[in-house]
């Protein structure tokens, strides 16, 4: 029986600084042991506990797509301001070749079967875009693309410097099998793209709720204002999905920290539909 | 005990008046618990509530900590026994409470009984302060006449050899569960977050290691030096009965000797650890 | 072999640390058991540092600052004195040998005094033997 | 099987059991009775009502190392702490506590991912239950309310009852019988009279009634779900709560834990240790956001977890009515009263 | 994981002879996160510095540890190197293996193992270091001088000399201070006015100096380089812009007031200019003695003033001044001798104090320079009593330093102007100072009677006929050991120089400390006698301690220089190693606010957290240790860093 508390060794094979503040980096990790890699079967929306001995563990959403073979990617923000978070800070100091541990995959993925055959509206804000990126890349993969209807992506950040996955966004824009809308709250001299808050942009874009599912991740404030937009557009709460964040330790529903009512975000989440959240007590 | 019934009657009446006149928004006192031996802290917000107030020999819990939950500018009445009133004074010194927000219902409470042990609470386990040092209404007869020094109880430990004393504290502190009842029950432990909850630096292991517990308690003793008003709340709250009051008493005694000031006696005082006198000498380091 | 104590020193930058430098420049000899941390002022010293030092296995802890009144920051060591006094009492009442903790005011000009104090203190701590009470036992 | 031994020989038995593996049994010190790992047979007492702390620590230690590691140049070297392998005996457990192990199994074993630490200790441990016989229940106990009887056998492998001057040991499970068989030498066969006595005692014990309250799991669960948003109610219930962790630490069914890496010099360990949902920083996120920042929210979490969420997840209430939380609460908060109040709503 | 480089210095043989450098380097190379460890004969030499520079680049180091001499020696050097190599200077750690190892033992093993421990500590600490940058603020070019006595005048002139704006704030109607009251100055006996007046005029003429007389400092905000001073200009009732100083008003004024300048020995008009050479030559109305203000009619001055400058309704006005530095030269008060009843001042008209004497001697004084007593008679005998209230545990323990000399001066002048006997009653004769001892010797020639002993009392109770009508001074002559009674006509008291009565208030305004005598406290008694605990505020003259004119002038010049050091540069760098508050962890206990000697932490009531004005912070860490929740983080000396260093030091 595999001990769920013991991390598997992984090695950093690539580090990309996503934003000009260097506060957000994407780490590409490769398993040290093949069998671990085989055991690690995940889908977009799941997360894992990244472990650094001497510092601790930190739950991070998986930013890569299972369709990308041979590695995992995690986009990590250096947590804490005055008092930096131990794990994320240590991680940010790590470079190619360094090793750390990983436990997972944990939690439930975006409900792929449920999404199949539907039009997907992906809405993300800031660095909460990670598992959405995974989802988009998953859906765009040649084996999967046809399983889904129209795919549109709305992604926003406070300013151009804070947009993650810039290169990838570019390549998405080139494609004709999805429509991408990247926006920033406030542009700079070089910025030629859209300006405006995500909710507003969504309102203007007004995607049809016809056979459509909205998948939304972002800072609370963004969620708060985006939801009504989609409700207004006629999306049913079952068809609006999001991913919750809560303080976690074990990641397997034992330590009793991340529950919302009877549901553990780590085990029964992090993915929830608005309808499910409505049934849960307001405890998050 | 009729004396307590008397006090209880006065308390209820006083509370009613204050609430009726709208002088205070709430009265922090004691109410009935699951039985008479176990009264609970209770907040009366209406005249009707006031009827639920209780005062008897088991109303030992120092309520002053609850004042921290009251927003400034709203007048609150609270029951204070001797030590409790000192807590109020100390917290006023530390600008944590404002005198004008408080109506103090003083109770000169002697013959209080420890709920767990059934023993009378005296200068052994507390400062033995019976009469409130500060109050607006006195709900009972002040008691005078000499009481034994609260530091008497330290003698055995002081004469004890250092190794035995170390063993003594080992035995006591090693039982610590880190439930933090001591700090949560202490009216002076208002820090949020407590140094123990800091991640940078991690002053002590979060897990209940022996060394971590020692670090926690020694540092807490330090933080309370010259501030502890010896109400005994910490020790009575401890589920494993660690006699923390002994250490607090010792430091209280040292502070009095070295800095010539006892905690929570006068509003004008400045807490001794954030103060100094030009007359301070190196004697204290001997 | 006979016991060589580990002594942790915390010294203020302006007086004691400079005094230590003077001891060096004047080639005074004193035992090497002392390892010093430099802080800007003795008032920077948090009593928990002292507790921690003992937990880390220090057999003795020596604090050095400017003479009260000569503090580079005016009143720093006046507060420090009170804090360290209480620290001493705490350690003592907890059952640690009082001789293991010492506070000395040593000015920048008192190199010889620094050497004396260290020599004396080291000898004293040596006499007390290894500090086992607060020291954290750990494998490795 | 039913075996017996003279009370005087208890120490012999204990000695024998110690040889077999770690033995945890009630020990009395000036601060009351608690379960401790026994070294001297004389330490064990059977004259007690119940322990201050629940015996859960035998399966779920307050702190245990998961991994120990050494940091240094390059990669840290880590080694996983092996799971326990020694057979363990837990003697003198009161029925409500014994039943608590069942409840905890639901979480640690029942829900998808199995907790190896809990499992191994459960598998390795023989529980010798010690039913309440001729014992007036403590004022704050309320195990009857939760359908637990004073002589409830659930969770025990062996039952131990006193018969004037003698101790009767009743094997209830294979594990239990195996142990009795192993120590057969020390025991004498029980007589028919003993059988009678045992049954009578059980019957007698079963009649004990504690504070009682009808809290059918389903009804309680939905009751609390409806009450969740009633802030006024919870604020009133939590008015006195100082949000220390005492109740959760003495509780036999509280299982929340924290995991942290702790180092000294280059050595360190990843530890898991008891945590409490009553602590301010329990749910504090790095961002500074805290979903349960208020005292009433934390008390509500504790109560609802036991009397609502647990039921929704596992169909059972995760409380055994042992009364410990009430007994050791510094401000005498009584969960029984809270539930009673809730049911009235 | 950081990338640390360790550089161990031989310092020629200084280190290498006792510390086995190579072994140490091997040890360092093996420590966590150390990517390179090297040794060099003189790391501080140019090639040594290059070695560091190159390694930073080559191994792309993010931490540098130099094990060499004391940080107080070369920390700056190595910080420069790393900055040059593009590594923030605060990521450099110096390990002192010379002063603390090689020089203080002969035992190689001891020295080497200690060196290792120290390096290990540095490695533990270095891993937690953070890059720091010092904030730069603008400096306001102007300077404010408070007090228009000789010190203030001197300082103002010095600063104006380099074309800086100076505001000279004086409380009375004229600058000049005590010195203007003096007649002659010891030991040279040149006339005080003759040397002071030119300076006063220079002030008036100097376009860089703005003179604010009859004004007081009401409030001071801000910090070094950026002070905001609120000045209160008391109503003069004379529009000084219109007034041409013809003084017709003064002549015509019927009302009289006591002359402060003449120490009350004389009267002055209600509208007045304090003294002939006063600067500015503009009168003010003393409302206490003005008939119009007392009775509601008169207004004579208004009628005679052709300029129409009189303005009875004038009110106190306030003015905001910005300045980069402040010089405090508020001077001293002469001790009030009335409370010392044994000397009978105020009881016997024959008893005078020093400043009254100055006026009596002065040709512009109440008596036109004739030494006559209140009854108009000339004294036949005068006793000068030293140390009245000075060197006296019951009053002021300190010595006022100038009394001996001016008492000698008095004796000389008395000899010059009267035929009477002159007695000096002194404890010790203190004549330290250029030409002072000579002056004393000169007086010894002048038939002055020196009696070594402190006067016990002055009385008019006579014991024999020849004492009739005299004041009797009783004294224990410590030379003869005899108790003597000296009958004299006139007694002169030389009282203590004391801190200004309102010095504490001024201290509060500027956040200065005062010593136990109420004088302003200098930052360091020897090395920073003109600076104070508040950056940018300097002190000069007798507000710091009693002193004579030469010392005062010297201090004033020094203070001017100090102030200029601040304001000459447009920008100034603030400490990088300051403290800040992690608001999330602040428990609002305000300990930091209570303990800080610089008033840097303040309490933000609406946020309910403490905050730190880093411009005022010196980074001592006093507040950090006082903070129970370790919410205060002292940059470069954080709790983590210190505890980590301790861990490293204790590991081996």
GROMACS .gro file of N, CA, C and O in nm, chain E residues 149-151 154 178-179 182 184-188 195 331-332 399-406 409 430-437 497 540-556:
model
  200
 1204UNK      N    1   2.076   8.492   2.087
 1204UNK     CA    2   2.191   8.534   2.167
 1204UNK      C    3   2.318   8.522   2.084
 1204UNK      O    4   2.312   8.499   1.963
 1205UNK      N    5   2.431   8.535   2.150
 1205UNK     CA    6   2.556   8.532   2.073
 1205UNK      C    7   2.570   8.400   1.996
 1205UNK      O    8   2.612   8.399   1.880
 1206UNK      N    9   2.525   8.289   2.056
 1206UNK     CA   10   2.537   8.159   1.988
 1206UNK      C   11   2.453   8.160   1.861
 1206UNK      O   12   2.502   8.129   1.752
 1209UNK      N   13   2.596   8.397   1.597
 1209UNK     CA   14   2.716   8.340   1.536
 1209UNK      C   15   2.678   8.232   1.434
 1209UNK      O   16   2.720   8.237   1.318
 1233UNK      N   17   2.195   8.757   2.655
 1233UNK     CA   18   2.260   8.800   2.778
 1233UNK      C   19   2.384   8.884   2.750
 1233UNK      O   20   2.413   8.980   2.818
 1234UNK      N   21   2.454   8.848   2.642
 1234UNK     CA   22   2.582   8.916   2.618
 1234UNK      C   23   2.560   9.067   2.603
 1234UNK      O   24   2.644   9.147   2.643
 1237UNK      N   25   2.588   9.252   2.923
 1237UNK     CA   26   2.717   9.261   2.992
 1237UNK      C   27   2.783   9.395   2.967
 1237UNK      O   28   2.759   9.461   2.867
 1239UNK      N   29   3.168   9.460   3.059
 1239UNK     CA   30   3.296   9.417   3.003
 1239UNK      C   31   3.296   9.265   2.997
 1239UNK      O   32   3.216   9.198   3.063
 1240UNK      N   33   3.386   9.209   2.916
 1240UNK     CA   34   3.399   9.064   2.911
 1240UNK      C   35   3.536   9.025   2.960
 1240UNK      O   36   3.636   9.088   2.924
 1241UNK      N   37   3.537   8.920   3.049
 1241UNK     CA   38   3.667   8.872   3.097
 1241UNK      C   39   3.732   8.787   2.989
 1241UNK      O   40   3.661   8.738   2.900
 1242UNK      N   41   3.860   8.764   2.991
 1242UNK     CA   42   3.956   8.828   3.081
 1242UNK      C   43   4.012   8.955   3.019
 1242UNK      O   44   4.085   9.028   3.084
 1243UNK      N   45   3.970   8.980   2.893
 1243UNK     CA   46   4.036   9.090   2.821
 1243UNK      C   47   3.977   9.224   2.857
 1243UNK      O   48   4.034   9.329   2.825
 1250UNK      N   49   3.197   9.447   2.089
 1250UNK     CA   50   3.224   9.330   2.004
 1250UNK      C   51   3.095   9.266   1.955
 1250UNK      O   52   3.091   9.201   1.852
 1386UNK      N   53   2.002   7.940   2.510
 1386UNK     CA   54   2.068   8.005   2.621
 1386UNK      C   55   2.027   7.956   2.759
 1386UNK      O   56   1.977   7.845   2.774
 1387UNK      N   57   2.048   8.044   2.860
 1387UNK     CA   58   2.031   8.001   3.000
 1387UNK      C   59   1.946   8.102   3.075
 1387UNK      O   60   1.920   8.213   3.027
 1454UNK      N   61   2.922   7.290   3.836
 1454UNK     CA   62   2.987   7.420   3.845
 1454UNK      C   63   2.944   7.503   3.724
 1454UNK      O   64   2.941   7.454   3.613
 1455UNK      N   65   2.909   7.629   3.748
 1455UNK     CA   66   2.860   7.712   3.638
 1455UNK      C   67   2.971   7.771   3.553
 1455UNK      O   68   2.947   7.844   3.458
 1456UNK      N   69   3.095   7.742   3.590
 1456UNK     CA   70   3.213   7.765   3.506
 1456UNK      C   71   3.253   7.910   3.484
 1456UNK      O   72   3.373   7.939   3.471
 1457UNK      N   73   3.159   8.005   3.480
 1457UNK     CA   74   3.197   8.143   3.447
 1457UNK      C   75   3.200   8.234   3.569
 1457UNK      O   76   3.257   8.342   3.567
 1458UNK      N   77   3.139   8.190   3.678
 1458UNK     CA   78   3.120   8.280   3.794
 1458UNK      C   79   3.254   8.330   3.848
 1458UNK      O   80   3.272   8.449   3.874
 1459UNK      N   81   3.349   8.237   3.864
 1459UNK     CA   82   3.478   8.279   3.919
 1459UNK      C   83   3.533   8.395   3.839
 1459UNK      O   84   3.572   8.498   3.892
 1460UNK      N   85   3.528   8.376   3.707
 1460UNK     CA   86   3.590   8.478   3.622
 1460UNK      C   87   3.514   8.610   3.627
 1460UNK      O   88   3.573   8.717   3.643
 1461UNK      N   89   3.381   8.603   3.617
 1461UNK     CA   90   3.314   8.735   3.616
 1461UNK      C   91   3.317   8.798   3.755
 1461UNK      O   92   3.318   8.920   3.768
 1464UNK      N   93   3.617   8.979   3.752
 1464UNK     CA   94   3.594   9.099   3.669
 1464UNK      C   95   3.524   9.206   3.753
 1464UNK      O   96   3.568   9.321   3.758
 1485UNK      N   97   3.841   7.884   3.999
 1485UNK     CA   98   3.854   7.805   3.876
 1485UNK      C   99   3.882   7.897   3.758
 1485UNK      O  100   3.795   7.971   3.716
 1486UNK      N  101   4.004   7.892   3.713
 1486UNK     CA  102   4.046   7.985   3.608
 1486UNK      C  103   4.100   7.909   3.488
 1486UNK      O  104   4.205   7.944   3.433
 1487UNK      N  105   4.028   7.802   3.450
 1487UNK     CA  106   4.073   7.725   3.332
 1487UNK      C  107   4.028   7.796   3.208
 1487UNK      O  108   3.909   7.824   3.190
 1488UNK      N  109   4.120   7.829   3.120
 1488UNK     CA  110   4.080   7.900   2.999
 1488UNK      C  111   4.190   7.995   2.958
 1488UNK      O  112   4.272   8.035   3.042
 1489UNK      N  113   4.193   8.031   2.835
 1489UNK     CA  114   4.304   8.111   2.782
 1489UNK      C  115   4.308   8.247   2.851
 1489UNK      O  116   4.209   8.320   2.848
 1490UNK      N  117   4.416   8.276   2.918
 1490UNK     CA  118   4.434   8.406   2.982
 1490UNK      C  119   4.360   8.420   3.113
 1490UNK      O  120   4.360   8.526   3.176
 1491UNK      N  121   4.295   8.315   3.158
 1491UNK     CA  122   4.215   8.328   3.280
 1491UNK      C  123   4.303   8.330   3.404
 1491UNK      O  124   4.292   8.416   3.490
 1492UNK      N  125   4.393   8.235   3.413
 1492UNK     CA  126   4.481   8.228   3.530
 1492UNK      C  127   4.557   8.361   3.543
 1492UNK      O  128   4.567   8.419   3.651
 1552UNK      N  129   2.418   7.934   3.660
 1552UNK     CA  130   2.353   7.939   3.529
 1552UNK      C  131   2.266   7.815   3.518
 1552UNK      O  132   2.315   7.704   3.538
 1595UNK      N  133   2.380   7.448   2.060
 1595UNK     CA  134   2.500   7.529   2.079
 1595UNK      C  135   2.481   7.623   2.197
 1595UNK      O  136   2.368   7.665   2.227
 1596UNK      N  137   2.589   7.650   2.266
 1596UNK     CA  138   2.588   7.750   2.372
 1596UNK      C  139   2.536   7.695   2.504
 1596UNK      O  140   2.539   7.575   2.531
 1597UNK      N  141   2.484   7.788   2.585
 1597UNK     CA  142   2.454   7.754   2.724
 1597UNK      C  143   2.326   7.672   2.740
 1597UNK      O  144   2.293   7.634   2.850
 1598UNK      N  145   2.255   7.644   2.632
 1598UNK     CA  146   2.139   7.556   2.647
 1598UNK      C  147   2.187   7.413   2.663
 1598UNK      O  148   2.111   7.325   2.701
 1599UNK      N  149   2.315   7.389   2.634
 1599UNK     CA  150   2.370   7.254   2.645
 1599UNK      C  151   2.437   7.235   2.781
 1599UNK      O  152   2.431   7.131   2.842
 1600UNK      N  153   2.501   7.342   2.831
 1600UNK     CA  154   2.562   7.341   2.964
 1600UNK      C  155   2.622   7.480   2.984
 1600UNK      O  156   2.645   7.552   2.887
 1601UNK      N  157   2.645   7.519   3.109
 1601UNK     CA  158   2.705   7.652   3.132
 1601UNK      C  159   2.839   7.661   3.062
 1601UNK      O  160   2.916   7.564   3.063
 1602UNK      N  161   2.863   7.774   2.996
 1602UNK     CA  162   2.995   7.793   2.935
 1602UNK      C  163   3.017   7.943   2.910
 1602UNK      O  164   2.922   8.022   2.917
 1603UNK      N  165   3.140   7.979   2.880
 1603UNK     CA  166   3.170   8.121   2.858
 1603UNK      C  167   3.154   8.158   2.710
 1603UNK      O  168   3.123   8.074   2.627
 1604UNK      N  169   3.180   8.283   2.680
 1604UNK     CA  170   3.153   8.331   2.544
 1604UNK      C  171   3.240   8.260   2.440
 1604UNK      O  172   3.187   8.209   2.340
 1605UNK      N  173   3.371   8.248   2.462
 1605UNK     CA  174   3.451   8.180   2.359
 1605UNK      C  175   3.401   8.039   2.328
 1605UNK      O  176   3.383   8.003   2.211
 1606UNK      N  177   3.370   7.962   2.430
 1606UNK     CA  178   3.320   7.826   2.406
 1606UNK      C  179   3.188   7.830   2.331
 1606UNK      O  180   3.164   7.753   2.238
 1607UNK      N  181   3.102   7.924   2.373
 1607UNK     CA  182   2.972   7.935   2.309
 1607UNK      C  183   2.988   7.964   2.160
 1607UNK      O  184   2.929   7.896   2.075
 1608UNK      N  185   3.074   8.061   2.131
 1608UNK     CA  186   3.093   8.098   1.990
 1608UNK      C  187   3.152   7.979   1.914
 1608UNK      O  188   3.107   7.946   1.804
 1609UNK      N  189   3.248   7.910   1.975
 1609UNK     CA  190   3.308   7.794   1.909
 1609UNK      C  191   3.200   7.690   1.879
 1609UNK      O  192   3.188   7.639   1.767
 1610UNK      N  193   3.116   7.663   1.979
 1610UNK     CA  194   3.008   7.563   1.959
 1610UNK      C  195   2.915   7.609   1.848
 1610UNK      O  196   2.877   7.531   1.760
 1611UNK      N  197   2.880   7.737   1.850
 1611UNK     CA  198   2.786   7.788   1.750
 1611UNK      C  199   2.844   7.766   1.611
 1611UNK      O  200   2.775   7.718   1.521
   0.00000   0.00000   0.00000
